[in-house]
Amino acid sequence: MDLPARTFQVTRADLVRYAGASGDFNPIHWSDRVATTVGLPGVIAHGMFTMALVGRAVTEWAGSPAAVVEYGVRFTRPVVVPDDDQGTEIEVTARVREVTEDGLTRLEVTATCLGEKVLSQARATIRTAG
């Protein structure tokens, strides 16, 4: 069973806000010059910001933050954020992998940006309301 897809818009302004909240002011998250100098295609979103957006989708599917039992990902591809008003989109989908007898639902989660997977081994376990 597939869960409803969620799409998150990510702009440079979001990266600035996240940098302020997290204290991560690495210039690869705000300077095209620095990002390209180190071999990136441009400014990239913070990995933990990407993970948080995917976590938001998991929380919505679970119905409550308290229902999220476990959540983990591996970062595979950066989310490049253009310097314009639109930014980019991260689409998050999930498939129910298993429902256990003790009321847990294991999800296989996919996050893509411009059709490319940005996370691998993205999995979550949520407590099924009952």
PDB file of C-alpha atoms in Angstrom:
ATOM      1  CA  MET A   1       0.000   0.000   0.000  1.00  0.00           C
ATOM      2  CA  ASP A   2       1.285   3.453  -0.942  1.00  0.00           C
ATOM      3  CA  LEU A   3       0.758   6.474   1.277  1.00  0.00           C
ATOM      4  CA  PRO A   4      -0.201   9.882  -0.187  1.00  0.00           C
ATOM      5  CA  ALA A   5       2.779  11.781  -1.604  1.00  0.00           C
ATOM      6  CA  ARG A   6       3.925  14.988   0.088  1.00  0.00           C
ATOM      7  CA  THR A   7       5.801  17.762  -1.717  1.00  0.00           C
ATOM      8  CA  PHE A   8       7.941  20.354   0.027  1.00  0.00           C
ATOM      9  CA  GLN A   9       9.165  23.558  -1.605  1.00  0.00           C
ATOM     10  CA  VAL A  10      12.727  24.505  -0.591  1.00  0.00           C
ATOM     11  CA  THR A  11      14.055  28.010  -1.252  1.00  0.00           C
ATOM     12  CA  ARG A  12      17.236  29.837  -0.351  1.00  0.00           C
ATOM     13  CA  ALA A  13      15.234  31.721   2.286  1.00  0.00           C
ATOM     14  CA  ASP A  14      14.418  28.351   3.912  1.00  0.00           C
ATOM     15  CA  LEU A  15      18.147  27.560   4.008  1.00  0.00           C
ATOM     16  CA  VAL A  16      18.869  30.881   5.719  1.00  0.00           C
ATOM     17  CA  ARG A  17      16.192  30.204   8.338  1.00  0.00           C
ATOM     18  CA  TYR A  18      17.483  26.664   8.899  1.00  0.00           C
ATOM     19  CA  ALA A  19      21.066  27.914   9.228  1.00  0.00           C
ATOM     20  CA  GLY A  20      19.948  30.350  11.924  1.00  0.00           C
ATOM     21  CA  ALA A  21      18.007  27.694  13.796  1.00  0.00           C
ATOM     22  CA  SER A  22      20.696  25.005  13.547  1.00  0.00           C
ATOM     23  CA  GLY A  23      23.823  27.154  13.754  1.00  0.00           C
ATOM     24  CA  ASP A  24      25.140  25.502  10.564  1.00  0.00           C
ATOM     25  CA  PHE A  25      26.435  28.444   8.520  1.00  0.00           C
ATOM     26  CA  ASN A  26      28.628  26.384   6.176  1.00  0.00           C
ATOM     27  CA  PRO A  27      28.882  28.514   3.011  1.00  0.00           C
ATOM     28  CA  ILE A  28      27.946  25.571   0.754  1.00  0.00           C
ATOM     29  CA  HIS A  29      24.412  26.280   1.978  1.00  0.00           C
ATOM     30  CA  TRP A  30      24.372  29.931   0.862  1.00  0.00           C
ATOM     31  CA  SER A  31      27.276  30.748  -1.504  1.00  0.00           C
ATOM     32  CA  ASP A  32      27.291  29.480  -5.092  1.00  0.00           C
ATOM     33  CA  ARG A  33      30.941  30.505  -5.379  1.00  0.00           C
ATOM     34  CA  VAL A  34      32.024  28.353  -2.426  1.00  0.00           C
ATOM     35  CA  ALA A  35      29.710  25.462  -3.343  1.00  0.00           C
ATOM     36  CA  THR A  36      31.043  25.231  -6.909  1.00  0.00           C
ATOM     37  CA  THR A  37      34.646  25.675  -5.731  1.00  0.00           C
ATOM     38  CA  VAL A  38      34.337  22.492  -3.647  1.00  0.00           C
ATOM     39  CA  GLY A  39      32.803  20.579  -6.559  1.00  0.00           C
ATOM     40  CA  LEU A  40      29.093  20.916  -5.865  1.00  0.00           C
ATOM     41  CA  PRO A  41      26.690  21.928  -8.644  1.00  0.00           C
ATOM     42  CA  GLY A  42      25.529  24.912  -6.571  1.00  0.00           C
ATOM     43  CA  VAL A  43      24.149  25.759  -3.141  1.00  0.00           C
ATOM     44  CA  ILE A  44      22.730  22.674  -1.446  1.00  0.00           C
ATOM     45  CA  ALA A  45      20.176  22.205   1.299  1.00  0.00           C
ATOM     46  CA  HIS A  46      21.415  21.042   4.686  1.00  0.00           C
ATOM     47  CA  GLY A  47      21.143  17.263   4.886  1.00  0.00           C
ATOM     48  CA  MET A  48      19.442  17.478   8.254  1.00  0.00           C
ATOM     49  CA  PHE A  49      16.927  19.962   6.823  1.00  0.00           C
ATOM     50  CA  THR A  50      16.092  17.487   4.066  1.00  0.00           C
ATOM     51  CA  MET A  51      15.781  14.739   6.671  1.00  0.00           C
ATOM     52  CA  ALA A  52      13.496  16.965   8.768  1.00  0.00           C
ATOM     53  CA  LEU A  53      11.160  17.592   5.820  1.00  0.00           C
ATOM     54  CA  VAL A  54      10.915  13.859   5.176  1.00  0.00           C
ATOM     55  CA  GLY A  55      10.341  13.376   8.907  1.00  0.00           C
ATOM     56  CA  ARG A  56       7.466  15.850   8.692  1.00  0.00           C
ATOM     57  CA  ALA A  57       5.823  13.644   6.053  1.00  0.00           C
ATOM     58  CA  VAL A  58       6.343  10.567   8.247  1.00  0.00           C
ATOM     59  CA  THR A  59       4.791  12.399  11.201  1.00  0.00           C
ATOM     60  CA  GLU A  60       1.781  13.382   9.101  1.00  0.00           C
ATOM     61  CA  TRP A  61       1.297   9.784   7.949  1.00  0.00           C
ATOM     62  CA  ALA A  62       1.623   8.594  11.566  1.00  0.00           C
ATOM     63  CA  GLY A  63      -0.896  11.176  12.793  1.00  0.00           C
ATOM     64  CA  SER A  64       1.304  12.403  15.641  1.00  0.00           C
ATOM     65  CA  PRO A  65       5.001  12.896  16.407  1.00  0.00           C
ATOM     66  CA  ALA A  66       4.553  10.533  19.358  1.00  0.00           C
ATOM     67  CA  ALA A  67       3.547   7.748  16.947  1.00  0.00           C
ATOM     68  CA  VAL A  68       6.942   7.761  15.207  1.00  0.00           C
ATOM     69  CA  VAL A  69       8.888   4.917  16.803  1.00  0.00           C
ATOM     70  CA  GLU A  70      11.970   4.910  14.569  1.00  0.00           C
ATOM     71  CA  TYR A  71      13.224   6.914  11.588  1.00  0.00           C
ATOM     72  CA  GLY A  72      16.511   6.816   9.710  1.00  0.00           C
ATOM     73  CA  VAL A  73      18.031   7.691   6.336  1.00  0.00           C
ATOM     74  CA  ARG A  74      21.277   7.778   4.411  1.00  0.00           C
ATOM     75  CA  PHE A  75      22.132  10.816   2.335  1.00  0.00           C
ATOM     76  CA  THR A  76      22.874   9.910  -1.291  1.00  0.00           C
ATOM     77  CA  ARG A  77      22.522  13.054  -3.396  1.00  0.00           C
ATOM     78  CA  PRO A  78      22.481  16.736  -2.494  1.00  0.00           C
ATOM     79  CA  VAL A  79      19.382  18.865  -2.926  1.00  0.00           C
ATOM     80  CA  VAL A  80      20.530  21.775  -5.097  1.00  0.00           C
ATOM     81  CA  VAL A  81      18.558  24.954  -4.401  1.00  0.00           C
ATOM     82  CA  PRO A  82      18.572  27.565  -7.192  1.00  0.00           C
ATOM     83  CA  ASP A  83      18.878  31.259  -6.407  1.00  0.00           C
ATOM     84  CA  ASP A  84      15.343  32.215  -7.445  1.00  0.00           C
ATOM     85  CA  ASP A  85      11.926  32.592  -5.851  1.00  0.00           C
ATOM     86  CA  GLN A  86      10.793  29.042  -6.691  1.00  0.00           C
ATOM     87  CA  GLY A  87      13.746  27.070  -5.317  1.00  0.00           C
ATOM     88  CA  THR A  88      13.211  23.353  -5.753  1.00  0.00           C
ATOM     89  CA  GLU A  89      10.854  20.615  -4.594  1.00  0.00           C
ATOM     90  CA  ILE A  90      11.375  17.481  -2.586  1.00  0.00           C
ATOM     91  CA  GLU A  91       8.732  14.828  -3.153  1.00  0.00           C
ATOM     92  CA  VAL A  92       8.273  12.252  -0.408  1.00  0.00           C
ATOM     93  CA  THR A  93       6.449   8.975  -0.889  1.00  0.00           C
ATOM     94  CA  ALA A  94       6.178   5.844   1.216  1.00  0.00           C
ATOM     95  CA  ARG A  95       5.078   2.286   0.904  1.00  0.00           C
ATOM     96  CA  VAL A  96       3.900   0.119   3.780  1.00  0.00           C
ATOM     97  CA  ARG A  97       6.433  -2.694   4.018  1.00  0.00           C
ATOM     98  CA  GLU A  98       4.938  -4.536   6.968  1.00  0.00           C
ATOM     99  CA  VAL A  99       2.287  -4.300   9.657  1.00  0.00           C
ATOM    100  CA  THR A 100       3.281  -6.235  12.748  1.00  0.00           C
ATOM    101  CA  GLU A 101       1.021  -8.002  15.207  1.00  0.00           C
ATOM    102  CA  ASP A 102       2.016  -5.550  17.935  1.00  0.00           C
ATOM    103  CA  GLY A 103       0.612  -2.552  16.032  1.00  0.00           C
ATOM    104  CA  LEU A 104       3.718  -1.248  14.282  1.00  0.00           C
ATOM    105  CA  THR A 105       3.804  -0.226  10.632  1.00  0.00           C
ATOM    106  CA  ARG A 106       7.158  -0.283   8.856  1.00  0.00           C
ATOM    107  CA  LEU A 107       7.505   2.179   5.978  1.00  0.00           C
ATOM    108  CA  GLU A 108       9.910   2.277   3.050  1.00  0.00           C
ATOM    109  CA  VAL A 109      10.293   5.992   2.306  1.00  0.00           C
ATOM    110  CA  THR A 110      11.473   7.638  -0.924  1.00  0.00           C
ATOM    111  CA  ALA A 111      12.560  11.268  -1.273  1.00  0.00           C
ATOM    112  CA  THR A 112      13.301  12.701  -4.706  1.00  0.00           C
ATOM    113  CA  CYS A 113      14.340  16.050  -6.111  1.00  0.00           C
ATOM    114  CA  LEU A 114      14.050  16.626  -9.862  1.00  0.00           C
ATOM    115  CA  GLY A 115      13.335  12.917 -10.284  1.00  0.00           C
ATOM    116  CA  GLU A 116      16.517  11.762  -8.504  1.00  0.00           C
ATOM    117  CA  LYS A 117      16.575   9.973  -5.153  1.00  0.00           C
ATOM    118  CA  VAL A 118      18.232  12.140  -2.516  1.00  0.00           C
ATOM    119  CA  LEU A 119      18.020   9.611   0.327  1.00  0.00           C
ATOM    120  CA  SER A 120      18.608   5.879   0.496  1.00  0.00           C
ATOM    121  CA  GLN A 121      17.689   3.346   3.132  1.00  0.00           C
ATOM    122  CA  ALA A 122      14.993   5.753   4.280  1.00  0.00           C
ATOM    123  CA  ARG A 123      12.801   3.818   6.656  1.00  0.00           C
ATOM    124  CA  ALA A 124      10.375   4.610   9.415  1.00  0.00           C
ATOM    125  CA  THR A 125       8.406   2.638  11.949  1.00  0.00           C
ATOM    126  CA  ILE A 126       5.172   4.148  13.194  1.00  0.00           C
ATOM    127  CA  ARG A 127       2.710   3.024  15.822  1.00  0.00           C
ATOM    128  CA  THR A 128      -0.639   2.240  14.288  1.00  0.00           C
ATOM    129  CA  ALA A 129      -3.583   3.783  16.093  1.00  0.00           C
ATOM    130  CA  GLY A 130      -5.809   1.119  17.441  1.00  0.00           C
TER     131      GLY A 130
END
